[in-house]
CSV table of C-alpha atoms in Angstrom, one decimal:
chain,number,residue,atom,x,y,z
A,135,UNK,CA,0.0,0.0,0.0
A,136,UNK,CA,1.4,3.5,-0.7
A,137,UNK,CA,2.2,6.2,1.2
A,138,UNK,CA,-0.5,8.3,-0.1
A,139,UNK,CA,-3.2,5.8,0.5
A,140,UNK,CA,-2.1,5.6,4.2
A,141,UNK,CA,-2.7,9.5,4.9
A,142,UNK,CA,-5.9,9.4,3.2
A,143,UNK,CA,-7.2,6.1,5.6
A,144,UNK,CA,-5.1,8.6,8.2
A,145,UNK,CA,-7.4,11.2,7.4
A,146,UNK,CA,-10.3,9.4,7.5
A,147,UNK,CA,-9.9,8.1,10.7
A,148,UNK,CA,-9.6,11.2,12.1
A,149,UNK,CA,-12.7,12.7,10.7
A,150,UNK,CA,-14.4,9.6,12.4
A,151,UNK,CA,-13.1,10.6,16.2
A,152,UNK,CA,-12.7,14.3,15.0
A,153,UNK,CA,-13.1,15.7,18.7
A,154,UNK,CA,-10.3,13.6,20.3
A,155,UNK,CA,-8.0,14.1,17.5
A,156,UNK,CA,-9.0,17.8,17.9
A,157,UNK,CA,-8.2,17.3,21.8
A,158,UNK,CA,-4.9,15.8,21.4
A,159,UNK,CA,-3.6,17.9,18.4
A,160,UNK,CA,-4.7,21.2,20.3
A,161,UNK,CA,-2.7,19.6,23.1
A,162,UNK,CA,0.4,18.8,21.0
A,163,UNK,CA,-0.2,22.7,19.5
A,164,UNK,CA,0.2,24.0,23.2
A,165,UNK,CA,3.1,22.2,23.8
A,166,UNK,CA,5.1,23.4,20.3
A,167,UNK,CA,3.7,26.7,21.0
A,168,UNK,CA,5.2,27.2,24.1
A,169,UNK,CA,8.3,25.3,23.3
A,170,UNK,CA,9.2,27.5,19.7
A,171,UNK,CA,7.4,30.9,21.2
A,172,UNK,CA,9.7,30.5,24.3
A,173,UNK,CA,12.9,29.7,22.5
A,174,UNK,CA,12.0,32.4,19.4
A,175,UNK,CA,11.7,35.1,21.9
A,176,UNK,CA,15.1,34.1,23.6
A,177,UNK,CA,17.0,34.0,20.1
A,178,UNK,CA,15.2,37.6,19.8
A,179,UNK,CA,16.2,38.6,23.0
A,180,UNK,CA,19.8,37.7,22.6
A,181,UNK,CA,20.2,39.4,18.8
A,182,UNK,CA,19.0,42.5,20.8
A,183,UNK,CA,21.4,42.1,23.7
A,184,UNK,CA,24.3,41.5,21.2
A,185,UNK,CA,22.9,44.6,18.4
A,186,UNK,CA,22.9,46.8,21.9
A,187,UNK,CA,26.6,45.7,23.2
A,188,UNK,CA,28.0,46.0,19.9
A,189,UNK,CA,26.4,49.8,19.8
A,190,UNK,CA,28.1,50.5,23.2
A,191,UNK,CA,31.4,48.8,22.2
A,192,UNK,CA,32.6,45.5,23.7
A,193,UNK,CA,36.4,47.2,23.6
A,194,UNK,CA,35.9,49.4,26.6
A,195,UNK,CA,35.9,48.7,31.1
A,196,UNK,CA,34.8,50.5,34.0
A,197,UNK,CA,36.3,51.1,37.0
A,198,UNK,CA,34.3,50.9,39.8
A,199,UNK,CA,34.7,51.0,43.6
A,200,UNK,CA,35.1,47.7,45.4
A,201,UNK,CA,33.5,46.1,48.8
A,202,UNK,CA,36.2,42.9,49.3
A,203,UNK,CA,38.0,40.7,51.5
A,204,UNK,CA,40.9,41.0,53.8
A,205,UNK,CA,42.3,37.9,55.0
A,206,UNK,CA,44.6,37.7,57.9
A,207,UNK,CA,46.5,34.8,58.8
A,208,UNK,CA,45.5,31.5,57.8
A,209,UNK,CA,41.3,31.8,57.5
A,210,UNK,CA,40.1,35.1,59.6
A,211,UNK,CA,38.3,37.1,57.2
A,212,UNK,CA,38.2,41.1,57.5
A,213,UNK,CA,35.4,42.9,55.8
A,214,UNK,CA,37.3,45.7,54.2
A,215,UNK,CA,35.8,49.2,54.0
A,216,UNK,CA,33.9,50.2,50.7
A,217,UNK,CA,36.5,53.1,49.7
A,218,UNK,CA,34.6,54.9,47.1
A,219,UNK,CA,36.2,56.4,43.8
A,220,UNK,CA,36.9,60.2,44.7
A,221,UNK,CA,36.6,62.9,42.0
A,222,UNK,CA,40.3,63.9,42.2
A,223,UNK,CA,41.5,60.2,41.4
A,224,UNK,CA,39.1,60.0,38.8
A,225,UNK,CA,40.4,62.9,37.2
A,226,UNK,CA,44.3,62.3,38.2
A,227,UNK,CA,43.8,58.8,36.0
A,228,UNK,CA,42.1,60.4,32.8
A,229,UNK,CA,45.2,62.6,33.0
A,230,UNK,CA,47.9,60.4,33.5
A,231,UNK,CA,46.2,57.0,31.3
A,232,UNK,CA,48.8,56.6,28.7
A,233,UNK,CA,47.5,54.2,26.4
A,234,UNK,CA,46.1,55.3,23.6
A,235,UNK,CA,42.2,55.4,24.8
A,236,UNK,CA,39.6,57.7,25.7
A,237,UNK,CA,38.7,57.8,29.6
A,238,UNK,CA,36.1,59.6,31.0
A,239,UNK,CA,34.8,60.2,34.5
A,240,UNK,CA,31.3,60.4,35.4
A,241,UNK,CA,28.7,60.0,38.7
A,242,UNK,CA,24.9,59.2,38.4
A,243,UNK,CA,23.5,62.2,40.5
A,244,UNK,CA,19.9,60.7,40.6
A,245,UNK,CA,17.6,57.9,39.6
A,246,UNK,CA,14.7,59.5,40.5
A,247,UNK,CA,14.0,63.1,39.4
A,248,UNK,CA,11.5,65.3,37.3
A,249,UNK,CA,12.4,67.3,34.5
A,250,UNK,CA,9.8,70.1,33.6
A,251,UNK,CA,9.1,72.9,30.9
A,252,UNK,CA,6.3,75.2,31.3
A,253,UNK,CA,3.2,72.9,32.4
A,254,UNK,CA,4.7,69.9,30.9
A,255,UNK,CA,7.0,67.7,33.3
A,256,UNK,CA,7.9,63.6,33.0
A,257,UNK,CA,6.9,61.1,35.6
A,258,UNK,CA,9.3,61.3,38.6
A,259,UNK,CA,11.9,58.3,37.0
A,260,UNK,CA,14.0,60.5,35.4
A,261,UNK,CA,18.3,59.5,35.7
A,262,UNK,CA,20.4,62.3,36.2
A,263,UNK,CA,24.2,61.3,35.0
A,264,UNK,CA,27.0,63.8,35.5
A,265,UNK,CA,29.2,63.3,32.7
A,266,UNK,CA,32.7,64.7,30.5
A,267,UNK,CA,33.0,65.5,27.2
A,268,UNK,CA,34.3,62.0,26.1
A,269,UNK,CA,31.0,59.9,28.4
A,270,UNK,CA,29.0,59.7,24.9
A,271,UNK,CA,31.7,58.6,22.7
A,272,UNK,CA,32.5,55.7,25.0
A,273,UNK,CA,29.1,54.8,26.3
A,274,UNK,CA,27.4,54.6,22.8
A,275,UNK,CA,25.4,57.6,22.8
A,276,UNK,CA,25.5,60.0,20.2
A,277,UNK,CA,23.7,63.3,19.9
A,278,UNK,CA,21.0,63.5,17.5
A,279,UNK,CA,20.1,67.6,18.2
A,280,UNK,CA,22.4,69.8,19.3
A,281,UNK,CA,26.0,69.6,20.6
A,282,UNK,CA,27.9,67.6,23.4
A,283,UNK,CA,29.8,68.9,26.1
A,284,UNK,CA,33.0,70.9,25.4
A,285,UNK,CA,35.8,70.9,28.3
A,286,UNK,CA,35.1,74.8,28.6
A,287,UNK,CA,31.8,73.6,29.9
A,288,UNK,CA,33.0,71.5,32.6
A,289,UNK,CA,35.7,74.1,33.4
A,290,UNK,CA,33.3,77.2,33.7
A,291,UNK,CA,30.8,74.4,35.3
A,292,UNK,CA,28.3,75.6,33.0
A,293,UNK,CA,24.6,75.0,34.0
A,294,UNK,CA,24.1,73.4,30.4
A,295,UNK,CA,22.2,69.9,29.5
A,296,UNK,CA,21.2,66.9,26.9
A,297,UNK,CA,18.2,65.2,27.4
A,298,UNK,CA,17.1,61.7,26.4
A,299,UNK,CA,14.7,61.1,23.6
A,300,UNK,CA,12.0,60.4,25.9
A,301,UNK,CA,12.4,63.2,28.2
A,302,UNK,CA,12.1,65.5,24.6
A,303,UNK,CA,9.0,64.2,23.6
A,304,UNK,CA,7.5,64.4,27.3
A,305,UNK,CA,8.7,68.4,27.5
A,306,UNK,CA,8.9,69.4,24.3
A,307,UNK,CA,6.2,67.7,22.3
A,308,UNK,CA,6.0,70.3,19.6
A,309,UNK,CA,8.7,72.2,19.9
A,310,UNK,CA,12.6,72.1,19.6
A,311,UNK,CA,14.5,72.0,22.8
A,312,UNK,CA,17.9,73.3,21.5
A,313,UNK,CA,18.4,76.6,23.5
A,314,UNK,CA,15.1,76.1,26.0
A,315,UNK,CA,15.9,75.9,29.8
A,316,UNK,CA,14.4,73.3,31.8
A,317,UNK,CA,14.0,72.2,35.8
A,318,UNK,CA,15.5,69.3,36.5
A,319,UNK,CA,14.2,69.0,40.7
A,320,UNK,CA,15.0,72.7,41.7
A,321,UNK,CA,17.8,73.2,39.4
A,322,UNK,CA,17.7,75.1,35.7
A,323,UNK,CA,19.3,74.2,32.8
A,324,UNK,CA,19.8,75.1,29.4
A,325,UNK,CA,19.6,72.5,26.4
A,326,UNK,CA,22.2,72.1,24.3
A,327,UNK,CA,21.9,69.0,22.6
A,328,UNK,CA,19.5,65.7,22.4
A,329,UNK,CA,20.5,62.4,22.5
A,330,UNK,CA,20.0,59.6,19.7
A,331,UNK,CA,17.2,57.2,20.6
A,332,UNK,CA,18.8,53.9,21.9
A,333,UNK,CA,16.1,52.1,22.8
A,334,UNK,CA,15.3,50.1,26.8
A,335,UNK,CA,16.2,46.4,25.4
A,336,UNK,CA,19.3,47.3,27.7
A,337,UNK,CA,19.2,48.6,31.0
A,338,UNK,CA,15.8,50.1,32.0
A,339,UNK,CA,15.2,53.8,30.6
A,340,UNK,CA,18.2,54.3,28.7
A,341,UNK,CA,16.4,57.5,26.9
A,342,UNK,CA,14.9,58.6,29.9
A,343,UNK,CA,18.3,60.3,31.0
A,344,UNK,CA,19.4,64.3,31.2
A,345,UNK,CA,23.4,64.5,31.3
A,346,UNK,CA,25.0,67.3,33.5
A,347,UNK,CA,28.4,68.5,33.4
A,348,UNK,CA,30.1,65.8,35.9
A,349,UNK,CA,31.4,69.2,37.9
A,350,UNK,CA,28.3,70.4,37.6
A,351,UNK,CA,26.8,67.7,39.5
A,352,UNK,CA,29.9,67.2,42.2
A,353,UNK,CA,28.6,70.8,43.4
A,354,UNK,CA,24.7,70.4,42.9
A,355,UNK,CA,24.0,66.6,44.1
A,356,UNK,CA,27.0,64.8,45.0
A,357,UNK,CA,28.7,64.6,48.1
A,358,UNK,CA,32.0,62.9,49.6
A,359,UNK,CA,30.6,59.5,50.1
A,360,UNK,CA,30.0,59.5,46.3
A,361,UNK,CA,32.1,57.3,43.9
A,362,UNK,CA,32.8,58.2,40.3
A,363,UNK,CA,33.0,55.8,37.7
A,364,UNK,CA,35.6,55.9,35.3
A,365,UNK,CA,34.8,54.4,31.7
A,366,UNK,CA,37.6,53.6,29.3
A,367,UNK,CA,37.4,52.7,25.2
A,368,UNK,CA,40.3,51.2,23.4
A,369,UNK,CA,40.1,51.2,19.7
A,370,UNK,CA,40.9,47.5,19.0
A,371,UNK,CA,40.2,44.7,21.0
A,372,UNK,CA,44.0,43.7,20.7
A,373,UNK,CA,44.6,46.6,22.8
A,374,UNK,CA,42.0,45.8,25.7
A,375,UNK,CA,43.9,43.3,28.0
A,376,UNK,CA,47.1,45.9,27.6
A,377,UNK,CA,44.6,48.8,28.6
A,378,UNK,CA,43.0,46.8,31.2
A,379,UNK,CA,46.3,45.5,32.9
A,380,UNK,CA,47.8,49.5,32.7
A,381,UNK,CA,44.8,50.3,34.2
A,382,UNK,CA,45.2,48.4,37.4
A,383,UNK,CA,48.6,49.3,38.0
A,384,UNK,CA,47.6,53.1,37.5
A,385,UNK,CA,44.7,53.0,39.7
A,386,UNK,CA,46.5,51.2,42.4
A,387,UNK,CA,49.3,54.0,42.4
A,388,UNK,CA,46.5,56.7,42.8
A,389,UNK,CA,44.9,55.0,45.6
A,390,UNK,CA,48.3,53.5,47.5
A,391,UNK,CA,47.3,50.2,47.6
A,392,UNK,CA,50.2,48.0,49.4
A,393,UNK,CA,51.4,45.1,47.2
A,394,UNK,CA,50.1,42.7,49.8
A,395,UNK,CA,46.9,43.7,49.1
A,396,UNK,CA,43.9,43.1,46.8
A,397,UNK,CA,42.6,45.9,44.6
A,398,UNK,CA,39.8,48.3,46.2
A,399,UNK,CA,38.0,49.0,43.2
A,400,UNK,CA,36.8,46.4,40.3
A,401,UNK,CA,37.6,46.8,36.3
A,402,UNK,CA,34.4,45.3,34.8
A,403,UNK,CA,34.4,45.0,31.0
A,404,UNK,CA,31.9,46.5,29.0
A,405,UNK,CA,30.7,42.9,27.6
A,406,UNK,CA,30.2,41.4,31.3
A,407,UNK,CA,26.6,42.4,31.6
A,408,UNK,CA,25.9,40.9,28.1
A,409,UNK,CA,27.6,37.5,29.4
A,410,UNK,CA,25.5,37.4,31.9
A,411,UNK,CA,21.9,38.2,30.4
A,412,UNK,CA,22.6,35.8,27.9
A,413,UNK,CA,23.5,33.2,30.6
A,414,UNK,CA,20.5,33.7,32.1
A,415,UNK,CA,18.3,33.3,29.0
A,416,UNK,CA,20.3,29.9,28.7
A,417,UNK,CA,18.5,29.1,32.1
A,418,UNK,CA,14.6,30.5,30.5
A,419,UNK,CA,15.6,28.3,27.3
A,420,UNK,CA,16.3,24.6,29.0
A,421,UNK,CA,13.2,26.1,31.2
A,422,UNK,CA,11.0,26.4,28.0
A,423,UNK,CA,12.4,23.1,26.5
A,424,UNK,CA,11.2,21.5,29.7
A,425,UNK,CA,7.8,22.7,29.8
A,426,UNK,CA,7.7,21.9,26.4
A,427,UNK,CA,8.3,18.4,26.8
A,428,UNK,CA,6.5,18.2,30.2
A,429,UNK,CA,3.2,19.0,27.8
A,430,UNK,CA,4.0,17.2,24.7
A,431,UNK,CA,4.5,13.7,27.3
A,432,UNK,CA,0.9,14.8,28.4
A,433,UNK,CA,-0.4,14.5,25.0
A,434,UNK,CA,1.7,11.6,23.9
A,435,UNK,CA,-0.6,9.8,26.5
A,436,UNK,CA,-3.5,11.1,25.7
A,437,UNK,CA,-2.7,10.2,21.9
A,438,UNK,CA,-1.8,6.7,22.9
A,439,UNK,CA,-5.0,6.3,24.9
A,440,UNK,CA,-7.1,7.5,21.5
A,441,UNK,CA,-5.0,5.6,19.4
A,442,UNK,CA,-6.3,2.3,21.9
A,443,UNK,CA,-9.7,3.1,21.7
A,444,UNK,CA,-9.3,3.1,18.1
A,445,UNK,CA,-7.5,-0.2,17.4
A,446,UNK,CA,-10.9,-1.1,19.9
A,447,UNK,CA,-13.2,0.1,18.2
A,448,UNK,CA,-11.8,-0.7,14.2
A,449,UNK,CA,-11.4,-4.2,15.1
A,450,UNK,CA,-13.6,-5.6,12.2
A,451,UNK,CA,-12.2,-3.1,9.6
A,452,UNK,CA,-8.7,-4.3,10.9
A,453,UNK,CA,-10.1,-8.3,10.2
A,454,UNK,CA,-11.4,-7.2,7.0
A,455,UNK,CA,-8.1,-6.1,5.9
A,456,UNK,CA,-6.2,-8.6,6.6
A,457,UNK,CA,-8.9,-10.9,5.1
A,458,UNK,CA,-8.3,-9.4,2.2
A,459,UNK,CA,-4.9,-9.7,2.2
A,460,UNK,CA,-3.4,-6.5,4.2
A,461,UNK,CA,0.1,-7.8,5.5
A,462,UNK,CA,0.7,-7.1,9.7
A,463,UNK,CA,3.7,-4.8,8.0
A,464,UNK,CA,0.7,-2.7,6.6
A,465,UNK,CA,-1.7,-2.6,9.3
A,466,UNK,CA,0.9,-1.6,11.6
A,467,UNK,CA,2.3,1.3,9.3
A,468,UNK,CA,-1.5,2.4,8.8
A,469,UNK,CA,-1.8,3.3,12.3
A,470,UNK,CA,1.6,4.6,12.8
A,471,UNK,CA,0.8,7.2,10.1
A,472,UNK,CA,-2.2,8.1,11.6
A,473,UNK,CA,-0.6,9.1,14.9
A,474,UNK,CA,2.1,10.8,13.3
A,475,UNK,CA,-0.5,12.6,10.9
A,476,UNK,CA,-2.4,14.0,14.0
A,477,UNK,CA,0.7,15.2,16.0
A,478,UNK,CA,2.0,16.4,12.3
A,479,UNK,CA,-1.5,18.5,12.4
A,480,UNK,CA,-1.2,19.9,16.0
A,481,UNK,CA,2.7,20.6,15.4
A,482,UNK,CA,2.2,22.8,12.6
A,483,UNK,CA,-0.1,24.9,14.5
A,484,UNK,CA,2.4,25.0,17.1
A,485,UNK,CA,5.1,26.2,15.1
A,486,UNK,CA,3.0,28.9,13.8
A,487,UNK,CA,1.8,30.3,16.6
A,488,UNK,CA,4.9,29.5,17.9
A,489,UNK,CA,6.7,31.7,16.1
A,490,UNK,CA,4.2,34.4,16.0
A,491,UNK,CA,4.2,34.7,19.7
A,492,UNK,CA,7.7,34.5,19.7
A,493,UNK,CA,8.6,37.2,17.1
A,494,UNK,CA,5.8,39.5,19.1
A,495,UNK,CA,7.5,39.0,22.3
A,496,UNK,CA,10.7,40.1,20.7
A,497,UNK,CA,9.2,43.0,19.2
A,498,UNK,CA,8.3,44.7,22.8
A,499,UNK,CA,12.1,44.7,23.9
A,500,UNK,CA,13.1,46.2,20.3
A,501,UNK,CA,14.2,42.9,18.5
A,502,UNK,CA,13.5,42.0,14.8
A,503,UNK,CA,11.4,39.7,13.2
A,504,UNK,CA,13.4,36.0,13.3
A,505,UNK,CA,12.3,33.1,11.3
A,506,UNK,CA,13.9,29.9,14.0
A,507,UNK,CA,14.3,27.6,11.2
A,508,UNK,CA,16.1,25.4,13.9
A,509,UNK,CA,13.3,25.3,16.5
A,510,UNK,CA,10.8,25.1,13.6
A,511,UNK,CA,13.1,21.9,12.5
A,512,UNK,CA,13.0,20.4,16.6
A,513,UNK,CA,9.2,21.0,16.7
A,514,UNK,CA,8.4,19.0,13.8
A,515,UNK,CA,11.1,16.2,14.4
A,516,UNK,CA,9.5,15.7,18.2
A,517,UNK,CA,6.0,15.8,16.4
A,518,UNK,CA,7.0,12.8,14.3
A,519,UNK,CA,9.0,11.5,17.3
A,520,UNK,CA,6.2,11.8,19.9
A,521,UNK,CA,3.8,10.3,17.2
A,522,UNK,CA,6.0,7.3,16.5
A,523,UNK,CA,6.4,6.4,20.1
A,524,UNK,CA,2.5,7.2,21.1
A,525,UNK,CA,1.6,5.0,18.4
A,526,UNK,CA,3.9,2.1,18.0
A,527,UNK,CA,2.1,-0.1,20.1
A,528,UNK,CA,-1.0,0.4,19.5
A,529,UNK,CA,-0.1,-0.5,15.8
A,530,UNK,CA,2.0,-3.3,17.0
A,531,UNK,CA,-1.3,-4.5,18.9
A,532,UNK,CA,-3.4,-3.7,15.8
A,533,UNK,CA,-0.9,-5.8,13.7
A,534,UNK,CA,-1.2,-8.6,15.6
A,535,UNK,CA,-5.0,-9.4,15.6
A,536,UNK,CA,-6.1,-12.2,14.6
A,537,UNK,CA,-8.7,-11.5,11.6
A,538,UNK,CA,-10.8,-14.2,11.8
A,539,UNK,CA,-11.8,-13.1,15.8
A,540,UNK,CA,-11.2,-9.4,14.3
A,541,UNK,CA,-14.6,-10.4,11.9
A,542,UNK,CA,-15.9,-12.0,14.7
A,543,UNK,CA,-15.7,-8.7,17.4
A,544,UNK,CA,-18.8,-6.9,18.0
């Protein structure tokens, strides 16, 4: 008997029990669905992660101040004191860096403030970032309006601003904020320049920022418990681990460390964070694949219990064929092809909804539209593989009726 002869009996059969065949393909659907939805968002996810770190440059670090360990002796532990990053040692290392790099030095003033212009104002989530003239070109920003800061500015602590995308369309909604002063809390400012759109895929807000002169905001909001951060950018990645190990040696010369001791402050590169949101997804994708499987075993089950009740109750039809000279071979492949034709019907559902829910998910955080030809390819093989197993024995138990009881079941 031929192929095509099987899927149309395959189809038959399934018109004949059409609601449980319905039941347990919308089951199998569920189970794609959530397996290629889950794992088409994540691949989203991560091309965003990766578009966003490549934007920001994976050839730059950060120093940043340090809370470690002092050990004494042979296991007594010493919490050391967090020593934060002062202003003048921040500055003293831009000046004395060697390397061929760009450094600068900034503070994050606030997290939580209001920018407002006439009656309009934002919502009270607004980050305040005191910043150099170099923090864009490191950081990935570029100015889209406008200019940046100019070392004039920081030298005559100018009360001068850029603003975020988002904080221009909440202020400024129909007009251009070049030259307009705004209130950032209590404090005016002057406009100077916008900032390109970049999007919230990474870190929360990134457009819902306004950028001070970094000595700006050492008078206005910082005090001397605050620790600056100091961002470097190399122009080849050849030249990172050279920056990074100069770095060290600087930074512990500016801050006396003894040669006994650890470092006070942490170099983090630029690609870290990346690492570890794409580590994490790793976790949410063997998470999916197991919920996946977890609801695909469900209707496995629930296929082999149909596919029971159907050797059951097709027990004269099965007598009849083999009375008419249908081979065990054939009977069993009839019934194999059925339950790989109604997982086959439910997996293709799957996969599209799959990937629909997937690519929409994606979408929210600023990803692309992906076609996962891979988990497309997984959700169809475990269709077949889940019908083959589900339906193997009852096509072995079909296959090995005897046809002359077969005729004789009622």
């Amino acid at each position: 008997m031929k192929l095509r002869e099987h899927f149309l009996i395959a189809i038959d059969a399934m018109r004949a029990n059409l609601t449980r065949s319905l039941i347990t393909s919308a089951i199998i659907a569920l189970g794609i669905t959530a397996l290629v939805g889950i794992l088409t968002s994540v691949d989203g996810i991560k091309n965003s992660i990766n578009e966003k770190f490549t934007e920001i440059g994976a050839n730059s670090f950060s120093i940043v101040d340090h809370d470690g360990d002092v050990r004494f002796g042979s296991g007594n532990r010493k919490k050391r004191q967090i020593l934060p990053i002062r202003y003048r040692e921040a500055e003293r290392f831009k000046k004395e860096f060697t390397l061929a790099a760009t450094v600068s030095v900034y503070a994050n003033a606030s997290w939580g403030s209001t920018v407002k212009h006439g009656s309009n104002k934002t919502d009270p989530n607004v980050r305040v970032a005191g910043i150099d003239e170099n923090y864009l070109d490191v950081s990935g920003y570029t100015v889209d309006k406008g200019r940046n800061f100019s070392p004039t500015d920081l030298k005559l602590n100018n009360n001068y601003a850029l603003i975020g995308q988002d904080v221009a369309s909440r202020v400024f909604p129909d007009q251009d904020p070049i030259g307009e002063n705004i209130l950032v809390g209590a404090a005016a400012y002057t406009v100077i320049g916008v900032l390109k759109e970049k999007g919230s895929s990474v870190g929360s807000g990134s457009d819902r920022m306004v950028c001070i002169p970094v000595t700006v905001a050492k008078e206005k909001y910082l005090n001397s418990s605050t620790s600056f951060e100091i961002l470097c950018g190399v122009s080849h990645p050849s030249l990172l681990e050279p920056a990074i190990g100069e770095a060290r040696s600087l930074m512990r010369r500016i801050r006396s460390v003894p040669l006994t001791e650890e470092d006070d402050f942490d170099v983090i590169m630029s690609d870290q964070m990346a690492k570890d949101l794409l580590e994490l997804l790793g976790y949410l994708t063997i998470s999916a694949t197991i919920i996946g499987l977890i609801t695909l075993v469900g209707a496995a089950i629930g296929l082999l219990n149909i596919m029971l009740v159907s050797v059951t109750e097709r027990t004269r039809e099965i007598g009849t064929r083999k009375a008419l000279g249908a081979t065990p071979s054939v009977i069993r492949m009839q019934f194999l092809i059925e339950a790989v034709t109604i997982c086959l019907t439910g997996g293709l559902f799957g996969v599209l909804f799959g990937i629909l829910a997937g690519n929409l998910v994606s979408s929210q955080i600023g990803g692309g539209f992906i076609i996962p030809w891979l988990w497309m390819s997984m959700g169809i093989f475990l269709c077949v593989l889940v019908g083959t197993l589900a339906g193997f024995y009852p096509a072995s138990k079909a296959a090995r009726l005897d046809p002359i009881e077969s005729l004789r079941f009622e």
